[in-house]
mmCIF file of C-alpha atoms and ligand atoms in Angstrom:
data_model
loop_
_atom_site.group_PDB
_atom_site.id
_atom_site.type_symbol
_atom_site.label_atom_id
_atom_site.label_comp_id
_atom_site.label_asym_id
_atom_site.label_seq_id
_atom_site.Cartn_x
_atom_site.Cartn_y
_atom_site.Cartn_z
ATOM 1 C CA MET A 318 -140.926 62.635 143.619
ATOM 2 C CA HIS A 319 -142.928 59.458 142.696
ATOM 3 C CA THR A 320 -146.176 61.485 141.866
ATOM 4 C CA ILE A 321 -144.131 63.638 139.511
ATOM 5 C CA LEU A 322 -142.650 60.683 137.779
ATOM 6 C CA LEU A 323 -146.041 58.982 137.415
ATOM 7 C CA VAL A 324 -147.686 62.295 135.936
ATOM 8 C CA CYS A 325 -144.949 62.598 133.529
ATOM 9 C CA LEU A 326 -145.534 58.936 132.433
ATOM 10 C CA ALA A 327 -149.187 59.497 132.140
ATOM 11 C CA LEU A 328 -148.541 62.618 130.085
ATOM 12 C CA ALA A 329 -146.123 60.883 127.905
ATOM 13 C CA ALA A 330 -148.686 58.033 127.146
ATOM 14 C CA ALA A 331 -151.530 60.600 126.498
ATOM 15 C CA VAL A 332 -149.340 62.841 124.085
ATOM 16 C CA HIS A 333 -147.522 59.715 122.355
ATOM 17 C CA PRO A 334 -150.096 56.999 121.898
ATOM 18 C CA ALA A 335 -147.325 55.551 119.536
ATOM 19 C CA LEU A 336 -145.308 54.650 122.701
ATOM 20 C CA GLY A 337 -148.032 52.377 123.609
ATOM 21 C CA GLN A 338 -149.147 49.814 121.170
ATOM 22 C CA ASP A 339 -149.805 50.792 117.518
ATOM 23 C CA ALA A 340 -151.702 48.021 115.872
ATOM 24 C CA LEU A 341 -151.730 49.940 112.504
ATOM 25 C CA ARG A 342 -147.906 50.276 112.572
ATOM 26 C CA GLY A 343 -147.824 46.479 113.646
ATOM 27 C CA LYS A 344 -149.832 45.629 110.432
ATOM 28 C CA ARG A 345 -147.238 47.185 108.297
ATOM 29 C CA LEU A 346 -144.439 45.303 110.161
ATOM 30 C CA TYR A 347 -146.392 42.004 110.129
ATOM 31 C CA HIS A 348 -146.359 42.235 106.276
ATOM 32 C CA GLU A 349 -143.000 43.600 105.606
ATOM 33 C CA VAL A 350 -140.585 43.693 108.573
ATOM 34 C CA GLY A 351 -138.391 41.454 106.218
ATOM 35 C CA ARG A 352 -137.954 44.486 103.878
ATOM 36 C CA LEU A 353 -137.833 47.206 106.399
ATOM 37 C CA SER A 354 -135.284 45.419 108.734
ATOM 38 C CA GLY A 355 -133.184 43.570 106.338
ATOM 39 C CA ALA A 356 -134.290 40.233 107.708
ATOM 40 C CA GLY A 357 -135.557 39.080 104.356
ATOM 41 C CA VAL A 358 -138.605 37.443 105.744
ATOM 42 C CA SER A 359 -141.707 38.694 107.336
ATOM 43 C CA CYS A 360 -144.215 37.346 109.743
ATOM 44 C CA ILE A 361 -146.799 36.934 107.031
ATOM 45 C CA ASP A 362 -144.393 34.626 104.799
ATOM 46 C CA CYS A 363 -144.580 31.758 107.546
ATOM 47 C CA HIS A 364 -147.547 32.593 109.639
ATOM 48 C CA GLY A 365 -149.918 33.599 106.853
ATOM 49 C CA GLY A 366 -152.473 36.547 106.780
ATOM 50 C CA LEU A 367 -154.576 37.404 109.797
ATOM 51 C CA PRO A 368 -156.886 36.670 111.197
ATOM 52 C CA GLY A 369 -155.339 33.206 111.187
ATOM 53 C CA ALA A 370 -153.466 30.876 113.398
ATOM 54 C CA LEU A 371 -150.653 29.282 111.468
ATOM 55 C CA HIS A 372 -147.871 28.125 113.950
ATOM 56 C CA GLY A 373 -149.771 29.679 116.954
ATOM 57 C CA ILE A 374 -149.486 33.137 115.890
ATOM 58 C CA GLY A 375 -153.038 33.852 117.316
ATOM 59 C CA ARG A 376 -151.757 33.371 120.781
ATOM 60 C CA VAL A 377 -149.473 36.228 120.568
ATOM 61 C CA GLY A 378 -152.334 38.803 120.842
ATOM 62 C CA ASP A 379 -151.084 41.764 123.079
ATOM 63 C CA ASP A 380 -148.232 39.526 124.424
ATOM 64 C CA PRO A 381 -145.023 41.017 123.030
ATOM 65 C CA ALA A 382 -142.898 38.885 125.357
ATOM 66 C CA ARG A 383 -144.016 35.718 123.468
ATOM 67 C CA ILE A 384 -142.624 37.221 120.204
ATOM 68 C CA ASP A 385 -139.298 37.874 121.900
ATOM 69 C CA TYR A 386 -139.232 34.397 123.157
ATOM 70 C CA ALA A 387 -140.009 32.873 119.902
ATOM 71 C CA ILE A 388 -137.426 34.808 118.034
ATOM 72 C CA GLY A 389 -134.880 33.367 120.497
ATOM 73 C CA ALA A 390 -136.308 29.983 120.366
ATOM 74 C CA VAL A 391 -137.626 28.976 116.921
ATOM 75 C CA THR A 392 -134.964 28.171 114.543
ATOM 76 C CA GLN A 393 -136.972 29.193 111.533
ATOM 77 C CA MET A 394 -137.127 32.660 113.032
ATOM 78 C CA THR A 395 -133.404 33.066 113.358
ATOM 79 C CA PRO A 396 -133.141 35.816 110.572
ATOM 80 C CA LEU A 397 -135.319 38.075 112.852
ATOM 81 C CA ARG A 398 -132.655 37.988 115.643
ATOM 82 C CA GLY A 399 -131.666 41.341 116.780
ATOM 83 C CA ARG A 400 -133.706 43.151 114.321
ATOM 84 C CA LEU A 401 -136.961 43.966 116.340
ATOM 85 C CA SER A 402 -137.211 46.614 118.934
ATOM 86 C CA ARG A 403 -139.507 46.326 121.898
ATOM 87 C CA GLN A 404 -141.857 48.867 120.258
ATOM 88 C CA ASP A 405 -141.890 46.708 117.113
ATOM 89 C CA MET A 406 -142.848 43.752 119.210
ATOM 90 C CA ALA A 407 -145.538 45.544 121.014
ATOM 91 C CA ASP A 408 -147.065 46.984 117.776
ATOM 92 C CA LEU A 409 -146.856 43.355 116.361
ATOM 93 C CA ALA A 410 -148.720 41.935 119.243
ATOM 94 C CA ALA A 411 -151.252 44.769 119.112
ATOM 95 C CA TYR A 412 -151.975 43.941 115.447
ATOM 96 C CA VAL A 413 -152.334 40.233 116.261
ATOM 97 C CA ALA A 414 -154.895 41.089 118.937
ATOM 98 C CA ARG A 415 -156.715 43.555 116.428
ATOM 99 C CA PRO A 416 -156.266 42.282 113.019
ATOM 100 C CA ALA A 417 -159.200 44.401 111.727
ATOM 101 C CA VAL A 418 -157.459 47.649 112.590
ATOM 102 C CA PRO A 419 -158.439 50.255 110.116
ATOM 103 C CA SER A 420 -155.663 50.822 107.642
ATOM 104 C CA PRO A 421 -155.056 52.148 104.065
ATOM 105 C CA GLU A 422 -156.090 49.761 101.478
ATOM 106 C CA PRO A 423 -154.735 50.611 97.871
ATOM 107 C CA ARG A 424 -156.747 49.153 95.029
ATOM 108 C CA VAL A 425 -156.018 49.306 91.442
ATOM 109 C CA SER A 426 -158.561 49.176 88.568
ATOM 110 C CA THR A 427 -157.836 49.662 84.787
ATOM 111 C CA SER A 428 -159.809 50.490 81.688
ATOM 112 C CA GLY A 429 -158.283 50.005 78.348
ATOM 113 C CA ALA A 430 -158.958 48.550 74.978
ATOM 114 C CA ALA A 431 -162.388 47.060 75.200
ATOM 115 C CA SER A 432 -161.408 44.137 72.967
ATOM 116 C CA LEU A 433 -158.976 42.607 75.345
ATOM 117 C CA PRO A 434 -159.878 40.364 78.129
ATOM 118 C CA TYR A 435 -160.660 42.396 81.226
ATOM 119 C CA MET A 436 -157.807 42.341 83.730
ATOM 120 C CA PRO A 437 -158.747 44.694 86.557
ATOM 121 C CA ASP A 438 -155.136 44.949 87.918
ATOM 122 C CA ARG A 439 -153.144 45.502 84.807
ATOM 123 C CA LEU A 440 -153.418 47.407 81.530
ATOM 124 C CA GLU A 441 -153.056 45.672 78.155
ATOM 125 C CA PHE A 442 -152.763 47.137 74.663
ATOM 126 C CA ALA A 443 -153.001 45.580 71.181
ATOM 127 C CA GLY A 444 -151.818 48.736 69.418
ATOM 128 C CA ALA A 445 -151.357 52.424 69.643
ATOM 129 C CA ALA A 446 -153.960 53.597 72.214
ATOM 130 C CA THR A 447 -154.548 54.933 75.796
ATOM 131 C CA GLY A 448 -155.715 53.366 78.839
ATOM 132 C CA MET A 449 -156.406 54.465 82.386
ATOM 133 C CA VAL A 450 -155.201 53.131 85.723
ATOM 134 C CA ARG A 451 -157.115 54.192 88.753
ATOM 135 C CA LEU A 452 -155.576 53.853 92.391
ATOM 136 C CA SER A 453 -158.263 54.091 95.086
ATOM 137 C CA ASN A 454 -158.092 53.761 98.780
ATOM 138 C CA ALA A 455 -160.711 51.375 100.121
ATOM 139 C CA GLY A 456 -159.417 51.544 103.664
ATOM 140 C CA ALA A 457 -160.443 54.026 106.459
ATOM 141 C CA VAL A 458 -156.874 55.473 106.975
ATOM 142 C CA ALA A 459 -155.611 57.884 104.543
ATOM 143 C CA LEU A 460 -153.030 56.747 101.884
ATOM 144 C CA ARG A 461 -150.327 59.328 100.900
ATOM 145 C CA LEU A 462 -148.454 59.250 97.539
ATOM 146 C CA ASP A 463 -144.805 59.560 98.052
ATOM 147 C CA ALA A 464 -143.852 60.331 94.560
ATOM 148 C CA ARG A 465 -145.193 61.217 91.166
ATOM 149 C CA PRO A 466 -146.294 58.206 89.031
ATOM 150 C CA ALA A 467 -143.233 56.665 87.342
ATOM 151 C CA LEU A 468 -142.633 54.122 84.587
ATOM 152 C CA ALA A 469 -140.132 51.567 84.815
ATOM 153 C CA GLY A 470 -139.170 48.130 83.129
ATOM 154 C CA GLU A 471 -137.696 46.849 79.872
ATOM 155 C CA HIS A 472 -139.843 48.738 77.427
ATOM 156 C CA ALA A 473 -140.745 51.733 79.604
ATOM 157 C CA PRO A 474 -139.820 54.040 76.612
ATOM 158 C CA ARG A 475 -142.758 52.540 74.662
ATOM 159 C CA PHE A 476 -145.241 53.912 77.267
ATOM 160 C CA ALA A 477 -146.052 57.574 78.290
ATOM 161 C CA ILE A 478 -147.812 59.184 81.033
ATOM 162 C CA ALA A 479 -150.227 61.332 79.118
ATOM 163 C CA GLU A 480 -152.165 62.801 82.008
ATOM 164 C CA ALA A 481 -152.273 62.059 85.852
ATOM 165 C CA THR A 482 -154.323 63.294 88.829
ATOM 166 C CA CYS A 483 -152.108 61.030 90.942
ATOM 167 C CA ALA A 484 -149.244 63.326 92.182
ATOM 168 C CA GLU A 485 -146.633 63.390 94.895
ATOM 169 C CA GLY A 486 -147.979 64.558 98.030
ATOM 170 C CA LEU A 487 -151.653 63.591 97.183
ATOM 171 C CA VAL A 488 -153.591 62.121 100.043
ATOM 172 C CA LEU A 489 -156.326 59.748 99.318
ATOM 173 C CA GLY A 490 -158.955 59.463 102.081
ATOM 174 C CA GLU A 491 -161.289 56.565 102.377
ATOM 175 C CA GLY A 492 -163.124 56.013 98.938
ATOM 176 C CA GLU A 493 -161.041 58.521 97.120
ATOM 177 C CA SER A 494 -159.000 57.676 93.987
ATOM 178 C CA CYS A 495 -156.697 59.281 91.329
ATOM 179 C CA THR A 496 -155.920 58.216 87.856
ATOM 180 C CA VAL A 497 -152.923 57.944 85.449
ATOM 181 C CA THR A 498 -153.691 57.913 81.676
ATOM 182 C CA ILE A 499 -151.130 55.861 79.982
ATOM 183 C CA ALA A 500 -150.416 56.049 76.202
ATOM 184 C CA PHE A 501 -148.754 52.987 74.288
ATOM 185 C CA VAL A 502 -146.553 53.983 71.523
ATOM 186 C CA PRO A 503 -145.715 50.798 69.752
ATOM 187 C CA ASP A 504 -142.476 50.355 67.674
ATOM 188 C CA ALA A 505 -142.230 47.960 64.865
ATOM 189 C CA GLY A 506 -142.079 44.175 65.311
ATOM 190 C CA PRO A 507 -144.279 41.583 66.838
ATOM 191 C CA GLY A 508 -144.204 40.360 70.453
ATOM 192 C CA LEU A 509 -144.630 41.712 73.854
ATOM 193 C CA ARG A 510 -143.688 45.202 75.211
ATOM 194 C CA LEU A 511 -143.652 45.115 79.062
ATOM 195 C CA ALA A 512 -143.278 47.995 81.528
ATOM 196 C CA VAL A 513 -144.661 48.825 85.094
ATOM 197 C CA LEU A 514 -146.417 51.978 86.308
ATOM 198 C CA ARG A 515 -145.108 52.636 89.903
ATOM 199 C CA LEU A 516 -147.306 54.541 92.303
ATOM 200 C CA ALA A 517 -145.200 55.074 95.404
ATOM 201 C CA HIS A 518 -146.980 55.388 98.687
ATOM 202 C CA ASP A 519 -146.763 55.289 102.433
ATOM 203 C CA TRP A 520 -148.332 51.772 102.982
ATOM 204 C CA ILE A 521 -147.301 48.172 102.680
ATOM 205 C CA GLY A 522 -144.776 47.609 99.927
ATOM 206 C CA GLY A 523 -144.100 51.217 99.631
ATOM 207 C CA ALA A 524 -145.663 51.199 96.153
ATOM 208 C CA THR A 525 -148.430 49.845 94.042
ATOM 209 C CA SER A 526 -146.941 48.458 90.731
ATOM 210 C CA VAL A 527 -149.270 48.070 87.793
ATOM 211 C CA PRO A 528 -148.150 45.826 84.884
ATOM 212 C CA LEU A 529 -148.305 47.561 81.439
ATOM 213 C CA ILE A 530 -148.439 45.075 78.520
ATOM 214 C CA GLY A 531 -148.347 45.832 74.732
ATOM 215 C CA ARG A 532 -149.040 42.737 72.575
ATOM 216 C CA LEU A 533 -148.078 43.405 68.902
ATOM 217 C CA SER A 534 -149.288 40.695 66.509
ATOM 218 C CA PRO A 535 -147.126 39.963 63.371
HETATM 219 C C1 HEC B 186 -139.310 31.829 108.341
HETATM 220 C C2 HEC B 186 -140.593 31.532 108.994
HETATM 221 C C3 HEC B 186 -141.018 32.423 110.090
HETATM 222 C C4 HEC B 186 -141.048 33.749 110.149
HETATM 223 C C5 HEC B 186 -140.494 34.754 109.227
HETATM 224 C C6 HEC B 186 -141.681 34.213 111.460
HETATM 225 N N1 HEC B 186 -142.165 33.076 112.181
HETATM 226 FE FE1 HEC B 186 -142.837 32.943 114.010
HETATM 227 N N2 HEC B 186 -142.769 30.917 113.966
HETATM 228 C C7 HEC B 186 -142.435 30.168 112.835
HETATM 229 C C8 HEC B 186 -142.716 28.734 113.134
HETATM 230 C C9 HEC B 186 -142.359 27.523 112.253
HETATM 231 C C10 HEC B 186 -143.149 28.653 114.440
HETATM 232 C C11 HEC B 186 -143.624 27.493 115.363
HETATM 233 C C12 HEC B 186 -142.640 26.852 115.935
HETATM 234 C C13 HEC B 186 -143.167 25.564 116.633
HETATM 235 O O1 HEC B 186 -144.504 25.553 116.741
HETATM 236 O O2 HEC B 186 -142.434 24.857 117.094
HETATM 237 C C14 HEC B 186 -143.235 30.004 114.915
HETATM 238 C C15 HEC B 186 -143.687 30.482 116.225
HETATM 239 C C16 HEC B 186 -144.004 31.690 116.593
HETATM 240 C C17 HEC B 186 -144.449 32.188 117.884
HETATM 241 C C18 HEC B 186 -144.712 31.235 119.016
HETATM 242 C C19 HEC B 186 -146.235 30.942 119.132
HETATM 243 C C20 HEC B 186 -146.507 30.337 120.412
HETATM 244 O O3 HEC B 186 -147.065 29.158 120.397
HETATM 245 O O4 HEC B 186 -146.149 31.056 121.435
HETATM 246 C C21 HEC B 186 -144.561 33.492 117.857
HETATM 247 C C22 HEC B 186 -145.001 34.433 118.932
HETATM 248 C C23 HEC B 186 -144.166 33.890 116.623
HETATM 249 N N3 HEC B 186 -143.718 32.828 115.748
HETATM 250 C C24 HEC B 186 -144.214 35.282 116.090
HETATM 251 C C25 HEC B 186 -143.616 35.691 114.909
HETATM 252 C C26 HEC B 186 -143.675 37.119 114.470
HETATM 253 C C27 HEC B 186 -144.385 38.156 115.389
HETATM 254 C C28 HEC B 186 -143.112 37.172 113.223
HETATM 255 C C29 HEC B 186 -142.796 38.445 112.521
HETATM 256 C C30 HEC B 186 -142.018 39.336 113.239
HETATM 257 C C31 HEC B 186 -142.631 35.779 112.864
HETATM 258 N N4 HEC B 186 -143.032 34.936 113.860
HETATM 259 C C32 HEC B 186 -141.892 35.476 111.843
HETATM 260 C C33 HEC B 186 -141.901 30.539 111.659
HETATM 261 C C34 HEC B 186 -141.645 31.887 111.420
#
């Protein structure tokens, strides 16, 4: 009887490594458990980025019980009460122990009108023109795009997606990238035209957003 149980447990652990400790999932939780659980605050907001040791977070490595205790005992952590499962705590503790765990690393670069100051993570226009946004994955774990590129924001109608290799379902392996060509279609009148290109994906934040800025002089 006992032997059968042990064999089953061993098999479950082998088939479902996720039931053990998943440092990659823990990394995501550390950064956005506030958004995912409704708590509103995430570990990184108070404990800072890892590796680091703000408020003793470094002592948590592979010790999920310490997280459980802290959630009950630390006043500042009250918003997290009742929102983390045992699996969440195990994964968080695994991440604290292995902050260098390979993960997706979305990066944005842009190329646009050459006369404007080079801002690598946003796209600026001074008049009708096109510019390009490149999303790349600098991490060793694949990044998956969850939706096609979308425009949002106050002046979204002033921008258009002219061409895109970024597409729903696209998987970017390490070092791979995709692009979106944006056309700025100015209307009359001076001032700023602001929008955002949203690239939804399966990593922290659920999306990478790239500001689009049109500056029209009088
Ligand atoms: C709103 C701020 C805040 C958030 C969010 C927060 N903590 Fe804390 N946490 C603290 C503070 C402040 C302390 C230190 C309390 C002290 O030293 O008296 C602490 C202490 C701890 C401790 C105790 C460290 C020890 O010495 O044993 C652990 C473990 C811990 N936090 C884990 C986490 C984890 C994991 C998360 C995310 C799920 C998290 N905390 C989110 C503020 C926060």
